[in-house]
Backbone as numpy.savetxt, mean C-alpha at the origin, in Angstrom:
# Nx Ny Nz CAx CAy CAz Cx Cy Cz
-54.57 18.68 35.19 -53.87 17.58 34.52 -52.36 17.84 34.57
-51.63 16.87 35.00 -50.19 17.01 35.11 -49.54 16.47 33.84
-48.76 17.31 33.23 -48.06 16.89 32.01 -46.67 16.40 32.37
-46.34 15.27 31.78 -45.01 14.69 32.01 -44.13 14.97 30.79
-42.99 15.57 31.07 -42.07 15.90 29.98 -41.34 14.65 29.51
-41.38 14.44 28.22 -40.64 13.31 27.65 -39.15 13.59 27.74
-38.39 12.68 28.34 -36.95 12.92 28.50 -36.26 13.12 27.15
-35.45 14.13 27.08 -34.65 14.39 25.88 -33.35 13.62 26.02
-33.04 12.73 25.08 -31.84 11.91 25.19 -30.57 12.73 25.23
-30.66 14.02 24.87 -29.47 14.86 24.87 -29.47 15.86 26.03
-30.32 15.61 27.06 -30.37 16.51 28.20 -29.16 16.33 29.11
-28.63 15.13 29.22 -27.53 14.89 30.14 -26.20 14.86 29.40
-25.11 15.32 30.05 -23.80 15.28 29.42 -23.41 13.88 28.98
-23.80 12.88 29.83 -23.45 11.52 29.46 -24.12 11.11 28.17
-25.37 11.51 27.99 -26.09 11.17 26.76 -25.48 11.88 25.56
-25.05 13.12 25.78 -24.42 13.86 24.68 -23.14 13.17 24.23
-22.31 12.76 25.22 -21.07 12.08 24.88 -21.35 10.75 24.19
-22.40 10.04 24.68 -22.76 8.77 24.06 -23.20 8.98 22.62
-23.97 10.06 22.40 -24.40 10.36 21.03 -23.23 10.68 20.14
-22.27 11.46 20.67 -21.09 11.77 19.89 -20.26 10.53 19.61
-20.24 9.61 20.60 -19.49 8.37 20.40 -20.07 7.56 19.26
-21.41 7.48 19.23 -22.06 6.74 18.14 -21.77 7.40 16.80
-21.78 8.75 16.79 -21.47 9.48 15.57 -20.04 9.25 15.16
-19.13 9.18 16.16 -17.73 8.97 15.87 -17.51 7.65 15.16
-18.12 6.60 15.70 -17.94 5.27 15.11 -18.49 5.23 13.70
-19.69 5.80 13.50 -20.30 5.78 12.17 -19.49 6.61 11.19
-18.94 7.75 11.67 -18.14 8.60 10.79 -16.85 7.91 10.41
-16.23 7.21 11.39 -14.99 6.50 11.11 -15.21 5.40 10.09
-16.28 4.64 10.28 -16.60 3.55 9.35 -16.89 4.10 7.96
-17.66 5.20 7.91 -17.99 5.80 6.61 -16.74 6.30 5.93
-15.84 6.92 6.72 -14.60 7.43 6.14 -13.73 6.32 5.61
-13.66 5.21 6.36 -12.87 4.09 5.90 -13.49 3.45 4.66
-14.82 3.42 4.58 -15.50 2.83 3.42 -15.26 3.66 2.18
-15.20 5.02 2.37 -15.01 5.90 1.22 -13.59 5.81 0.68
-12.65 5.37 1.53 -11.26 5.26 1.14 -10.97 3.82 0.74
-10.19 3.65 -0.32 -9.88 2.31 -0.76 -9.13 1.55 0.32
-9.32 0.23 0.36 -8.54 -0.61 1.26 -7.13 -0.73 0.71
-6.27 -1.41 1.46 -4.90 -1.65 1.01 -4.92 -2.32 -0.36
-4.09 -1.81 -1.27 -3.97 -2.38 -2.61 -2.51 -2.74 -2.85
-2.27 -3.95 -3.34 -0.92 -4.46 -3.58 -0.71 -4.77 -5.05
0.45 -4.42 -5.58 0.77 -4.72 -6.97 2.12 -5.41 -7.09
2.18 -6.45 -7.91 3.38 -7.25 -8.12 3.69 -7.27 -9.61
4.75 -6.56 -10.01 5.14 -6.54 -11.42 5.76 -7.88 -11.79
5.23 -8.51 -12.81 5.77 -9.80 -13.23 4.93 -10.38 -14.33
5.36 -11.50 -14.84 4.68 -12.17 -15.93 3.46 -12.93 -15.39
2.24 -12.53 -15.79 1.04 -13.22 -15.28 1.01 -14.71 -15.58
1.81 -15.14 -16.58 1.86 -16.57 -16.90 2.62 -17.36 -15.84
3.45 -16.65 -15.06 4.19 -17.32 -13.99 3.34 -17.29 -12.72
2.30 -18.10 -12.70 1.35 -18.07 -11.58 1.98 -18.56 -10.28
3.12 -19.22 -10.37 3.78 -19.69 -9.15 4.70 -18.63 -8.57
4.71 -17.44 -9.18 5.57 -16.36 -8.69 4.78 -15.11 -8.35
3.60 -15.30 -7.83 2.75 -14.18 -7.41 2.88 -14.01 -5.90
3.20 -12.80 -5.48 3.32 -12.50 -4.06 1.98 -12.68 -3.36
2.01 -13.16 -2.12 0.82 -13.23 -1.27 1.20 -12.79 0.14
0.19 -12.36 0.91 0.45 -12.01 2.30 1.02 -10.62 2.46
1.66 -10.39 3.60 2.17 -9.06 3.95 3.46 -8.74 3.23
3.57 -7.48 2.79 4.84 -6.95 2.35 5.41 -6.14 3.50
5.80 -4.89 3.22 6.22 -4.01 4.31 5.04 -3.71 5.23
3.82 -3.74 4.66 2.59 -3.62 5.43 1.64 -4.71 4.98
0.57 -4.90 5.71 -0.41 -5.90 5.34 -0.43 -7.05 6.33
-1.10 -8.13 5.93 -1.27 -9.26 6.83 -1.30 -10.56 6.05
-1.27 -11.66 6.76 -1.31 -12.98 6.15 -2.55 -13.15 5.27
-2.35 -13.68 4.08 -3.47 -13.94 3.19 -3.84 -12.80 2.27
-3.14 -11.66 2.37 -3.44 -10.53 1.49 -3.25 -10.90 0.03
-4.15 -10.38 -0.81 -4.11 -10.61 -2.26 -3.24 -9.56 -2.93
-2.45 -10.00 -3.90 -1.62 -9.09 -4.71 -2.06 -9.19 -6.17
-2.09 -8.06 -6.85 -2.36 -8.01 -8.29 -1.04 -8.21 -9.03
-1.07 -9.01 -10.09 0.12 -9.19 -10.91 -0.19 -8.82 -12.35
0.68 -8.01 -12.93 0.56 -7.68 -14.36 1.91 -7.25 -14.87
2.07 -7.21 -16.20 3.38 -6.96 -16.77 3.46 -5.67 -17.57
2.37 -5.21 -18.15 2.42 -3.97 -18.92 0.99 -3.48 -19.14
0.88 -2.27 -19.68 -0.43 -1.70 -19.95 -1.17 -1.34 -18.68
-2.51 -1.43 -18.74 -3.38 -1.00 -17.64 -4.16 -2.18 -17.09
-4.30 -2.23 -15.78 -5.06 -3.28 -15.13 -5.94 -2.63 -14.05
-7.17 -3.15 -13.89 -8.03 -2.74 -12.80 -7.70 -3.59 -11.59
-7.50 -2.96 -10.45 -6.90 -3.62 -9.30 -7.93 -4.15 -8.30
-7.60 -5.25 -7.67 -8.33 -5.75 -6.52 -7.66 -5.24 -5.25
-8.44 -5.10 -4.17 -7.81 -4.74 -2.91 -7.27 -5.99 -2.23
-6.70 -5.83 -1.05 -6.02 -6.94 -0.40 -6.97 -8.06 0.03
-8.28 -7.79 0.02 -9.25 -8.84 0.34 -9.72 -9.59 -0.90
-9.28 -9.14 -2.08 -9.70 -9.76 -3.32 -10.91 -9.10 -3.96
-11.38 -7.99 -3.38 -12.53 -7.26 -3.92 -12.09 -6.32 -5.03
-12.77 -6.38 -6.17 -12.42 -5.52 -7.30 -12.72 -4.06 -6.97
-11.78 -3.17 -7.25 -11.95 -1.74 -7.01 -12.08 -1.01 -8.35
-12.18 0.30 -8.30 -12.19 1.11 -9.53 -10.80 1.65 -9.83
-9.84 1.40 -8.93 -8.49 1.91 -9.10 -7.78 1.13 -10.20
-7.08 1.84 -11.08 -6.31 1.20 -12.14 -4.83 1.52 -11.98
-4.01 0.61 -12.47 -2.56 0.82 -12.50 -2.09 0.70 -13.93
-1.25 1.65 -14.35 -0.73 1.66 -15.71 0.79 1.78 -15.67
1.47 0.94 -16.42 2.91 1.06 -16.60 3.16 1.64 -17.98
3.79 2.80 -18.02 4.20 3.42 -19.28 5.71 3.27 -19.34
6.20 2.62 -20.39 7.61 2.26 -20.43 8.40 3.17 -21.35
9.66 3.35 -20.99 10.63 4.03 -21.84 11.92 3.24 -21.74
12.02 2.22 -22.57 13.14 1.30 -22.48 13.01 0.35 -21.30
11.77 -0.08 -21.02 11.54 -0.97 -19.89 11.01 -2.30 -20.40
11.52 -3.37 -19.84 11.04 -4.70 -20.19 10.79 -5.50 -18.93
9.95 -6.51 -19.02 9.80 -7.46 -17.92 10.81 -8.57 -18.10
11.45 -8.92 -17.01 12.41 -10.01 -17.05 12.11 -10.95 -15.89
12.65 -12.13 -15.98 12.54 -13.07 -14.87 13.88 -13.10 -14.16
13.87 -12.69 -12.91 15.11 -12.60 -12.16 15.63 -13.96 -11.72
16.80 -13.95 -11.14 17.44 -15.15 -10.62 16.78 -15.48 -9.28
15.93 -16.49 -9.27 15.16 -16.78 -8.07 16.04 -17.24 -6.91
17.20 -17.81 -7.18 18.04 -18.30 -6.09 18.54 -17.15 -5.23
18.58 -15.94 -5.77 19.04 -14.80 -4.99 18.05 -14.47 -3.88
16.81 -14.88 -4.04 15.78 -14.57 -3.06 15.27 -15.83 -2.37
16.07 -16.89 -2.43 15.66 -18.14 -1.81 16.15 -18.22 -0.37
15.48 -19.02 0.42 15.93 -19.31 1.77 17.27 -20.03 1.67
18.32 -19.53 2.32 19.63 -20.17 2.18 19.65 -21.61 2.67
18.64 -22.00 3.46 18.57 -23.39 3.89 18.15 -24.31 2.76
17.57 -23.72 1.70 17.12 -24.52 0.55 17.11 -23.61 -0.66
18.21 -23.52 -1.38 18.35 -22.57 -2.48 17.45 -22.88 -3.67
16.77 -24.02 -3.65 15.87 -24.34 -4.75 14.46 -23.83 -4.48
14.20 -23.38 -3.26 12.85 -22.94 -2.91 12.84 -21.43 -2.68
12.15 -20.72 -3.54 12.10 -19.28 -3.41 11.26 -18.90 -2.19
11.69 -17.85 -1.50 10.96 -17.41 -0.32 9.70 -16.68 -0.73
8.80 -16.50 0.22 7.54 -15.80 -0.07 7.84 -14.37 -0.50
8.72 -13.67 0.21 9.06 -12.30 -0.17 9.80 -12.27 -1.50
10.54 -13.33 -1.77 11.23 -13.41 -3.05 10.28 -13.47 -4.23
9.04 -13.90 -3.99 8.05 -13.94 -5.08 7.78 -12.54 -5.62
7.87 -11.53 -4.74 7.69 -10.15 -5.17 8.94 -9.63 -5.88
10.12 -10.01 -5.37 11.35 -9.37 -5.81 12.02 -10.04 -7.01
11.67 -11.31 -7.30 12.45 -12.05 -8.30 12.10 -11.67 -9.73
10.95 -11.06 -9.97 10.63 -10.60 -11.32 10.19 -9.15 -11.24
10.44 -8.39 -12.31 10.30 -6.94 -12.22 10.38 -6.30 -13.60
9.96 -5.06 -13.66 10.25 -4.23 -14.82 11.55 -3.50 -14.53
12.32 -3.17 -15.57 13.57 -2.47 -15.31 13.82 -1.38 -16.34
14.65 -0.42 -15.95 15.10 0.63 -16.86 16.61 0.63 -16.85
17.18 1.09 -17.93 18.64 1.20 -18.02 18.99 2.50 -18.72
20.26 2.87 -18.60 20.75 4.10 -19.20 19.91 5.28 -18.75
19.33 6.04 -19.68 18.55 7.24 -19.30 17.05 6.97 -19.30
16.66 5.71 -19.38 15.24 5.37 -19.40 14.53 5.76 -18.12
13.30 6.19 -18.24 12.46 6.54 -17.09 11.12 5.82 -17.24
10.72 5.14 -16.21 9.43 4.45 -16.21 8.42 5.21 -15.37
7.15 4.94 -15.62 6.07 5.64 -14.93 5.02 4.64 -14.46
4.73 4.68 -13.19 3.61 3.94 -12.62 2.51 4.95 -12.31
1.35 4.78 -12.95 0.23 5.70 -12.74 -0.93 4.96 -12.11
-1.36 5.41 -10.95 -2.54 4.89 -10.28 -3.67 5.90 -10.49
-4.77 5.46 -11.07 -5.88 6.35 -11.40 -7.16 5.89 -10.71
-8.12 6.82 -10.66 -9.41 6.57 -9.98 -9.22 6.28 -8.49
-8.18 6.85 -7.91 -7.91 6.66 -6.49 -8.86 7.55 -5.68
-9.62 6.99 -4.74 -10.54 7.82 -3.94 -9.80 8.92 -3.20
-10.48 10.04 -2.97 -9.88 11.16 -2.25 -9.45 10.71 -0.86
-8.36 11.28 -0.39 -7.82 10.93 0.92 -6.31 10.97 0.88
-5.68 10.45 1.92 -4.23 10.38 1.96 -3.80 8.92 2.05
-2.64 8.65 1.45 -2.15 7.28 1.36 -0.66 7.24 1.63
-0.21 6.10 2.15 1.21 5.79 2.19 1.50 4.90 1.00
2.45 5.32 0.17 2.79 4.59 -1.04 4.15 3.92 -0.87
4.15 2.59 -0.92 5.37 1.79 -0.80 5.79 1.36 -2.20
7.03 1.63 -2.56 7.55 1.28 -3.88 8.77 0.38 -3.71
8.76 -0.77 -4.38 9.82 -1.76 -4.25 10.73 -1.69 -5.47
12.04 -1.65 -5.24 12.96 -1.55 -6.36 14.33 -2.16 -6.10
14.49 -3.41 -6.49 15.81 -4.06 -6.46 15.80 -5.20 -7.46
16.82 -5.23 -8.32 16.93 -6.30 -9.30 17.58 -7.52 -8.70
18.02 -8.44 -9.58 18.62 -9.67 -9.08 20.13 -9.55 -8.92
20.64 -8.34 -8.99 22.03 -8.03 -8.61 21.99 -6.90 -7.58
22.96 -6.89 -6.68 22.91 -5.91 -5.60 23.11 -4.47 -6.07
23.63 -4.29 -7.28 23.80 -2.92 -7.78 22.66 -2.51 -8.72
21.60 -3.30 -8.79 20.43 -2.94 -9.60 19.39 -2.29 -8.68
19.56 -1.02 -8.45 18.73 -0.29 -7.51 18.00 0.84 -8.22
17.11 1.52 -7.49 16.13 2.40 -8.13 16.06 3.76 -7.48
15.89 4.77 -8.33 15.57 6.12 -7.90 14.10 6.37 -8.22
13.30 6.60 -7.19 11.87 6.87 -7.36 11.62 8.37 -7.20
10.64 8.87 -7.91 10.23 10.27 -7.78 8.71 10.34 -7.70
8.20 10.92 -6.62 6.77 11.14 -6.44 6.58 12.58 -5.95
5.79 13.36 -6.67 5.55 14.74 -6.27 6.81 15.57 -6.20
7.78 15.27 -7.05 9.03 16.03 -7.09 10.04 15.62 -6.03
9.72 14.62 -5.22 10.61 14.15 -4.16 11.28 12.84 -4.59
12.61 12.81 -4.52 13.37 11.62 -4.90 13.67 10.76 -3.67
13.55 9.44 -3.83 13.97 8.50 -2.80 14.66 7.32 -3.49
15.64 6.74 -2.79 16.50 5.75 -3.42 16.48 4.43 -2.66
16.54 3.32 -3.42 16.88 2.05 -2.81 18.37 1.80 -3.03
18.98 1.16 -2.04 20.42 0.96 -2.09 20.83 -0.48 -2.25
19.88 -1.42 -2.10 20.20 -2.83 -2.27 21.26 -3.27 -1.29
22.23 -4.00 -1.78 23.34 -4.41 -0.95 23.22 -5.81 -0.39
22.03 -6.36 -0.37 21.84 -7.72 0.15 20.49 -8.23 -0.30
20.33 -9.53 -0.32 19.06 -10.15 -0.64 18.49 -10.77 0.63
17.35 -10.28 1.06 16.74 -10.77 2.29 15.54 -11.64 1.95
15.49 -12.81 2.53 14.42 -13.75 2.21 13.31 -13.73 3.24
13.52 -13.05 4.38 12.53 -13.12 5.44 11.94 -11.77 5.82
12.55 -10.68 5.39 12.03 -9.37 5.79 12.45 -8.32 4.77
11.74 -7.20 4.76 12.11 -6.07 3.92 12.67 -4.96 4.79
13.60 -4.19 4.24 14.20 -3.07 4.96 13.99 -1.79 4.14
13.39 -0.78 4.78 13.15 0.48 4.09 14.49 1.10 3.66
14.53 1.58 2.42 15.75 2.16 1.88 16.65 1.14 1.22
16.38 -0.13 1.47 17.17 -1.19 0.84 16.40 -1.82 -0.31
15.24 -2.44 -0.01 14.40 -3.00 -1.07 13.23 -2.09 -1.44
12.88 -1.14 -0.57 11.71 -0.30 -0.85 11.86 1.07 -0.22
11.03 2.00 -0.71 10.92 3.35 -0.12 9.45 3.60 0.21
9.21 4.58 1.07 7.84 4.93 1.45 7.62 6.42 1.25
6.53 6.77 0.58 6.06 8.15 0.51 4.81 8.24 1.38
4.88 9.05 2.43 3.78 9.13 3.40 2.82 10.26 3.06
1.56 10.02 3.37 0.50 11.04 3.24 0.43 11.64 1.84
0.43 10.76 0.85 0.31 11.19 -0.55 -1.18 11.37 -0.87
-1.52 12.52 -1.46 -2.90 12.79 -1.87 -3.00 12.73 -3.39
-3.96 11.98 -3.92 -4.13 11.93 -5.37 -4.59 13.28 -5.91
-4.15 13.62 -7.09 -4.58 14.84 -7.77 -5.55 14.43 -8.87
-6.79 14.84 -8.73 -7.84 14.40 -9.66 -7.87 12.88 -9.75
-7.66 12.23 -8.60 -7.73 10.77 -8.54 -6.50 10.05 -9.05
-5.40 10.78 -9.28 -4.22 10.18 -9.90 -2.99 10.35 -9.01
-2.20 9.28 -8.90 -0.88 9.30 -8.26 0.12 8.75 -9.26
1.20 9.48 -9.48 2.22 9.06 -10.45 3.55 8.87 -9.74
4.19 7.75 -10.00 5.54 7.47 -9.49 6.46 7.20 -10.67
7.55 7.95 -10.77 8.56 7.71 -11.80 9.68 6.86 -11.20
10.31 6.07 -12.03 11.45 5.28 -11.55 12.52 5.19 -12.62
13.77 5.23 -12.17 14.93 5.13 -13.04 16.08 4.50 -12.27
17.18 4.28 -12.93 18.26 3.56 -12.27 18.97 4.43 -11.25
19.34 3.81 -10.14 20.20 4.43 -9.13 21.38 3.49 -8.93
22.04 3.19 -10.02 23.07 2.15 -9.96 23.92 2.24 -11.22
24.86 1.33 -11.32 25.70 1.28 -12.51 25.08 0.45 -13.62
23.96 -0.21 -13.32 23.38 -1.10 -14.32 21.91 -0.79 -14.57
21.02 -1.35 -13.76 19.59 -1.20 -14.01 18.88 -0.67 -12.76
17.69 -0.11 -12.99 16.77 0.21 -11.91 15.54 -0.65 -12.08
15.00 -1.16 -10.99 13.89 -2.11 -11.06 12.65 -1.55 -10.38
11.51 -1.97 -10.87 10.23 -1.77 -10.18 9.63 -3.16 -9.97
9.68 -3.62 -8.73 9.16 -4.95 -8.40 7.68 -4.93 -8.06
7.22 -3.83 -7.44 5.82 -3.77 -7.05 5.55 -2.54 -6.20
4.34 -2.47 -5.68 3.94 -1.32 -4.85 2.85 -1.75 -3.88
2.67 -0.93 -2.85 1.52 -1.04 -1.94 0.96 0.35 -1.71
-0.35 0.46 -1.81 -1.05 1.73 -1.58 -1.92 1.54 -0.34
-1.51 2.19 0.76 -2.18 1.97 2.05 -2.89 3.24 2.49
-4.22 3.21 2.67 -4.96 4.41 3.08 -4.60 4.85 4.49
-4.52 6.16 4.68 -4.25 6.75 5.99 -5.56 7.26 6.56
-5.98 6.80 7.75 -7.23 7.30 8.34 -7.19 8.81 8.53
-8.32 9.46 8.29 -8.39 10.91 8.45 -8.24 11.28 9.92
-7.49 12.37 10.23 -7.30 12.79 11.62 -8.61 13.03 12.36
-9.61 13.61 11.66 -10.89 13.88 12.30 -11.56 12.58 12.72
-11.48 11.59 11.85 -12.08 10.29 12.17 -11.39 9.64 13.35
-10.05 9.77 13.39 -9.31 9.19 14.50 -9.64 9.88 15.81
-9.80 11.23 15.76 -10.13 11.98 16.97 -11.51 11.58 17.48
-12.47 11.44 16.56 -13.82 11.04 16.95 -13.82 9.62 17.50
-12.99 8.76 16.89 -12.92 7.39 17.38 -12.34 7.38 18.79
-11.36 8.27 19.05 -10.81 8.38 20.39 -11.86 8.82 21.39
-12.71 9.78 20.98 -13.80 10.23 21.84 -14.76 9.09 22.13
-15.00 8.27 21.13 -15.89 7.13 21.33 -15.32 6.17 22.36
-14.01 5.96 22.31 -13.37 5.05 23.26 -13.48 5.59 24.68
-13.24 6.91 24.84 -13.34 7.53 26.16 -14.76 7.40 26.70
-15.74 7.61 25.81 -17.14 7.52 26.24 -17.49 6.12 26.71
-17.01 5.13 25.96 -17.32 3.75 26.35 -16.69 3.38 27.68
-15.48 3.88 27.93 -14.82 3.62 29.21 -15.59 4.27 30.36
-16.07 5.51 30.11 -16.82 6.22 31.13 -18.11 5.50 31.45
-18.77 4.98 30.44 -20.03 4.26 30.64 -19.81 2.99 31.46
-18.69 2.31 31.20 -18.39 1.10 31.94 -18.13 1.40 33.43
-17.45 2.52 33.68 -17.14 2.87 35.07 -18.40 3.23 35.86
-19.38 3.78 35.15 -20.60 4.19 35.84 -21.69 3.10 35.81
-21.37 2.00 35.15 -22.35 0.91 35.03 -22.52 0.19 36.38
């Protein structure tokens, strides 16, 4: 009787690479699922429903959802509108919510119509004198994130000094832009921030002669290097399969 060996799917190098490719894709998806999606926050009066930011800030895309709140703690939705477990808390020390001068952020072609980006910048929390404010993000899934912090009041000298992990970064203001954001002018970026016990804290204070503002933030997950490497392997495998098809 002749016995026929059942082919082992991992006998050939091509099959091994294909198996690794499938693992790469599943690992990448699992890693992305374990990490929170982009989360956007807009400091402002929730009663002003016509002044809620939507769409892309420094990062993001058209139609992105932004959370708006003025004080205390709020549970955040991600940019797709899905409720997360991440919370944001504003702890104030001489900080109030104010309504900024919307004309400063309006399209100069029509000073009565506030621009989309102006919806984020026209209202904000602020500190003055020696006041220090704290933005605390809690229940943040493990991983690394890019944290975007927006800080400019309705005057060009109302700028902000942010501190995250002992590192200071400053906004310098100087102009009101209705169509785009400029890093270092309206916002700063802290790259590859890792939460400690699920918590990220950003302090803010004035970097000006008058006030420092916190207009909002974006928390953007950074894909893990291992997942990216495996995804690259998956791409190479798929190309190889196409060439041999």
